[in-house]
């Protein structure tokens, strides 16, 4: 049986942020699978893919990153208000962008910071990007030569340096449930 996303039929935005390699794509996939298995309508807006479609003209300056985040937050809100569970996976290096996204989605927003030290992410280097950034073939790479402001006001912090991805996904699910975004205890 299909689940209503929340008590008011409204969806929500789970905004998953963190430096490259912190597990955003991995955890958003797992969370999405779990929500779908429970009957929710889910969309994942993953920075890597969304950027190519939404913002091909933008680069990686602060202004461009903020502009891109605003576009994504606006689409996320439109989906959420139509009952979709939206999982955003974006580095979101600036606090201004996080606050703007929160303001756009208002009550139906949760900011999830995947906290993983840059040394751990570099050692994993799931896509070989830290290596390329270290060699200088990628510029303005977050954690190497571009900043990541420590989140001031996350709703949930997941330690992704330790433990399995599966446990992190369950932590996010439990948090969304505690926020009242998932109807009853079925989720
Ligand atoms: N606890 C964990 N949570 C998330 N990812 C983890 C964890 N432990 C190890 N990993 C691994 O770290 C890598 C994270 O890569 P990815 O999800 O692409 O990160 P991002 O999308 O943030 O750049 C994956 O290879 C994943 O399997
Ligand atoms: Mg990713």
Tab-separated table of C-alpha atoms and ligand atoms in Angstrom:
chain	number	residue	atom	x	y	z
A	1	UNK	CA	0.000	0.000	0.000
A	2	UNK	CA	1.327	3.417	-0.931
A	3	UNK	CA	2.310	5.639	1.944
A	4	UNK	CA	1.370	9.275	2.258
A	5	UNK	CA	4.639	11.117	2.803
A	6	UNK	CA	3.584	12.901	5.968
A	7	UNK	CA	0.540	13.542	8.115
A	8	UNK	CA	-0.419	16.524	5.947
A	9	UNK	CA	0.228	14.789	2.615
A	10	UNK	CA	3.214	17.052	2.135
A	11	UNK	CA	6.606	15.650	1.239
A	12	UNK	CA	9.893	16.793	2.654
A	13	UNK	CA	13.437	17.710	1.671
A	14	UNK	CA	16.320	15.802	3.218
A	15	UNK	CA	19.312	17.967	2.320
A	16	UNK	CA	22.436	15.837	2.609
A	17	UNK	CA	25.680	17.822	2.593
A	18	UNK	CA	29.352	17.136	3.071
A	19	UNK	CA	32.719	17.245	1.372
A	20	UNK	CA	33.492	15.056	-1.666
A	21	UNK	CA	33.722	11.405	-0.697
A	22	UNK	CA	31.788	11.866	2.548
A	23	UNK	CA	29.081	9.490	1.297
A	24	UNK	CA	26.345	11.768	-0.044
A	25	UNK	CA	25.607	9.705	-3.149
A	26	UNK	CA	25.952	6.394	-1.317
A	27	UNK	CA	23.629	7.370	1.522
A	28	UNK	CA	21.087	9.153	-0.645
A	29	UNK	CA	20.797	6.010	-2.780
A	30	UNK	CA	20.300	3.830	0.290
A	31	UNK	CA	17.796	6.209	1.871
A	32	UNK	CA	15.907	6.434	-1.417
A	33	UNK	CA	15.764	2.640	-1.735
A	34	UNK	CA	14.454	2.287	1.798
A	35	UNK	CA	11.797	4.949	1.315
A	36	UNK	CA	10.689	3.444	-1.997
A	37	UNK	CA	10.477	-0.008	-0.454
A	38	UNK	CA	8.021	1.488	2.008
A	39	UNK	CA	5.874	2.979	-0.731
A	40	UNK	CA	7.064	6.577	-0.773
A	41	UNK	CA	7.448	8.544	-3.943
A	42	UNK	CA	11.088	9.609	-3.939
A	43	UNK	CA	13.320	11.811	-6.043
A	44	UNK	CA	17.066	12.073	-5.531
A	45	UNK	CA	18.689	15.297	-6.663
A	46	UNK	CA	22.359	14.375	-6.695
A	47	UNK	CA	24.732	17.275	-7.224
A	48	UNK	CA	26.882	15.376	-9.677
A	49	UNK	CA	24.002	14.739	-12.053
A	50	UNK	CA	21.775	17.711	-11.369
A	51	UNK	CA	24.486	20.255	-12.041
A	52	UNK	CA	24.920	19.125	-15.620
A	53	UNK	CA	21.203	19.594	-16.270
A	54	UNK	CA	20.354	22.641	-14.148
A	55	UNK	CA	23.490	24.724	-14.213
A	56	UNK	CA	25.802	23.795	-17.084
A	57	UNK	CA	26.851	27.414	-17.413
A	58	UNK	CA	27.933	27.728	-13.793
A	59	UNK	CA	31.369	27.117	-12.363
A	60	UNK	CA	32.618	26.691	-8.833
A	61	UNK	CA	32.983	30.213	-7.506
A	62	UNK	CA	31.117	31.001	-4.329
A	63	UNK	CA	28.507	32.919	-6.299
A	64	UNK	CA	27.974	30.097	-8.778
A	65	UNK	CA	27.749	27.446	-6.097
A	66	UNK	CA	25.196	29.523	-4.202
A	67	UNK	CA	23.167	30.149	-7.334
A	68	UNK	CA	23.122	26.466	-8.185
A	69	UNK	CA	22.028	25.547	-4.645
A	70	UNK	CA	19.153	28.004	-4.934
A	71	UNK	CA	17.934	26.378	-8.121
A	72	UNK	CA	18.064	22.946	-6.558
A	73	UNK	CA	16.279	24.107	-3.406
A	74	UNK	CA	13.488	25.617	-5.463
A	75	UNK	CA	12.900	22.407	-7.432
A	76	UNK	CA	13.129	20.375	-4.224
A	77	UNK	CA	10.429	22.506	-2.692
A	78	UNK	CA	8.137	22.129	-5.693
A	79	UNK	CA	8.474	18.357	-5.528
A	80	UNK	CA	8.029	18.252	-1.759
A	81	UNK	CA	4.860	20.293	-1.805
A	82	UNK	CA	3.437	17.745	-4.223
A	83	UNK	CA	4.012	14.903	-1.820
A	84	UNK	CA	7.428	13.709	-2.925
A	85	UNK	CA	10.175	12.663	-0.527
A	86	UNK	CA	13.142	14.591	-1.910
A	87	UNK	CA	16.690	13.577	-1.119
A	88	UNK	CA	19.262	16.186	-2.109
A	89	UNK	CA	22.933	15.198	-2.223
A	90	UNK	CA	25.062	18.310	-2.647
A	91	UNK	CA	28.332	19.465	-1.124
A	92	UNK	CA	26.703	22.796	-0.140
A	93	UNK	CA	29.918	24.344	1.184
A	94	UNK	CA	28.421	27.651	2.332
A	95	UNK	CA	26.174	28.328	5.285
A	96	UNK	CA	24.285	30.961	3.297
A	97	UNK	CA	23.118	28.264	0.852
A	98	UNK	CA	21.997	25.962	3.647
A	99	UNK	CA	20.010	28.728	5.277
A	100	UNK	CA	18.484	29.716	1.956
A	101	UNK	CA	17.443	26.126	1.237
A	102	UNK	CA	15.916	25.856	4.695
A	103	UNK	CA	13.987	29.075	4.159
A	104	UNK	CA	12.644	27.878	0.801
A	105	UNK	CA	11.398	24.518	2.111
A	106	UNK	CA	10.376	25.945	5.523
A	107	UNK	CA	8.899	23.330	7.851
A	108	UNK	CA	9.532	20.428	5.542
A	109	UNK	CA	13.298	20.531	5.546
A	110	UNK	CA	16.028	18.635	7.280
A	111	UNK	CA	19.714	19.427	6.969
A	112	UNK	CA	21.925	16.356	7.298
A	113	UNK	CA	25.673	16.822	7.511
A	114	UNK	CA	27.848	13.842	6.675
A	115	UNK	CA	30.860	14.543	8.825
A	116	UNK	CA	33.963	12.804	7.555
A	117	UNK	CA	37.530	14.143	7.871
A	118	UNK	CA	39.093	15.178	4.594
A	119	UNK	CA	41.974	12.746	5.154
A	120	UNK	CA	39.540	9.838	5.271
A	121	UNK	CA	37.736	11.041	2.131
A	122	UNK	CA	41.031	11.520	0.338
A	123	UNK	CA	42.149	8.028	1.283
A	124	UNK	CA	38.896	6.568	-0.055
A	125	UNK	CA	38.884	8.799	-3.132
A	126	UNK	CA	35.954	6.864	-4.562
A	127	UNK	CA	36.162	8.652	-7.918
A	128	UNK	CA	39.841	9.575	-8.061
A	129	UNK	CA	38.966	13.269	-7.781
A	130	UNK	CA	41.215	14.080	-4.801
A	131	UNK	CA	44.136	12.716	-6.779
A	132	UNK	CA	43.304	14.909	-9.758
A	133	UNK	CA	42.732	17.937	-7.520
A	134	UNK	CA	46.057	17.298	-5.785
A	135	UNK	CA	47.756	17.239	-9.180
A	136	UNK	CA	46.060	20.505	-10.066
A	137	UNK	CA	43.982	19.155	-12.934
A	138	UNK	CA	40.772	20.049	-11.053
A	139	UNK	CA	40.604	23.540	-9.573
A	140	UNK	CA	38.401	24.824	-6.764
A	141	UNK	CA	37.896	21.355	-5.342
A	142	UNK	CA	36.182	21.431	-1.959
A	143	UNK	CA	38.526	20.253	0.774
A	144	UNK	CA	41.624	20.809	-1.359
A	145	UNK	CA	41.637	24.383	-2.638
A	146	UNK	CA	38.081	25.491	-1.922
A	147	UNK	CA	36.390	25.886	1.475
A	148	UNK	CA	33.734	23.883	3.264
A	149	UNK	CA	32.234	25.907	6.080
A	150	UNK	CA	31.444	23.754	9.064
A	151	UNK	CA	27.635	23.578	9.298
A	152	UNK	CA	26.295	25.756	12.106
A	153	UNK	CA	22.814	24.394	12.373
A	154	UNK	CA	22.449	20.861	10.975
A	155	UNK	CA	19.409	18.881	12.085
A	156	UNK	CA	21.427	15.678	12.038
A	157	UNK	CA	25.146	14.915	11.913
A	158	UNK	CA	26.153	11.486	10.630
A	159	UNK	CA	29.674	10.274	11.229
A	160	UNK	CA	30.558	8.605	7.944
A	161	UNK	CA	34.219	8.045	8.794
A	162	UNK	CA	33.318	5.103	10.990
A	163	UNK	CA	30.785	2.366	10.567
A	164	UNK	CA	28.907	1.062	7.563
A	165	UNK	CA	26.936	3.128	5.090
A	166	UNK	CA	23.895	1.026	5.940
A	167	UNK	CA	23.991	2.268	9.543
A	168	UNK	CA	24.212	5.866	8.356
A	169	UNK	CA	21.161	5.390	6.136
A	170	UNK	CA	19.205	3.929	9.067
A	171	UNK	CA	20.225	6.892	11.202
A	172	UNK	CA	18.838	9.267	8.570
A	173	UNK	CA	15.598	7.280	8.314
A	174	UNK	CA	15.162	7.321	12.083
A	175	UNK	CA	15.743	11.057	12.115
A	176	UNK	CA	13.181	11.688	9.365
A	177	UNK	CA	10.697	9.598	11.303
A	178	UNK	CA	11.360	11.543	14.492
A	179	UNK	CA	10.721	14.765	12.610
A	180	UNK	CA	7.289	13.464	11.664
A	181	UNK	CA	8.071	13.345	7.947
A	182	UNK	CA	7.257	9.639	7.644
A	183	UNK	CA	3.721	8.674	8.433
A	184	UNK	CA	3.298	6.358	11.443
A	185	UNK	CA	5.789	3.706	12.415
A	186	UNK	CA	5.605	1.750	9.153
A	187	UNK	CA	8.613	3.650	7.887
B	1	LIG	N1	29.823	5.034	6.692
B	1	LIG	C1	29.870	5.331	5.390
B	1	LIG	N2	28.913	6.126	4.842
B	1	LIG	C2	28.952	6.445	3.541
B	1	LIG	N3	29.909	6.023	2.645
B	1	LIG	C3	30.876	5.212	3.136
B	1	LIG	C4	30.902	4.832	4.516
B	1	LIG	N4	31.984	4.039	4.697
B	1	LIG	C5	32.600	3.928	3.512
B	1	LIG	N5	31.947	4.612	2.548
B	1	LIG	C6	32.378	4.703	1.138
B	1	LIG	O1	32.767	6.050	0.894
B	1	LIG	C7	32.530	6.373	-0.467
B	1	LIG	C8	31.689	7.644	-0.532
B	1	LIG	O2	31.558	8.037	-1.876
B	1	LIG	P1	30.310	8.868	-2.428
B	1	LIG	O3	29.030	8.309	-1.875
B	1	LIG	O4	30.454	8.936	-3.912
B	1	LIG	O5	30.581	10.293	-1.755
B	1	LIG	P2	30.063	11.733	-2.223
B	1	LIG	O6	28.828	11.534	-3.033
B	1	LIG	O7	29.833	12.448	-0.923
B	1	LIG	O8	31.183	12.358	-2.995
B	1	LIG	C9	31.842	5.190	-1.104
B	1	LIG	O9	32.801	4.410	-1.788
B	1	LIG	C10	31.285	4.437	0.119
B	1	LIG	O10	31.152	3.059	-0.120
B	2	LIG	MG1	28.356	12.122	-4.964
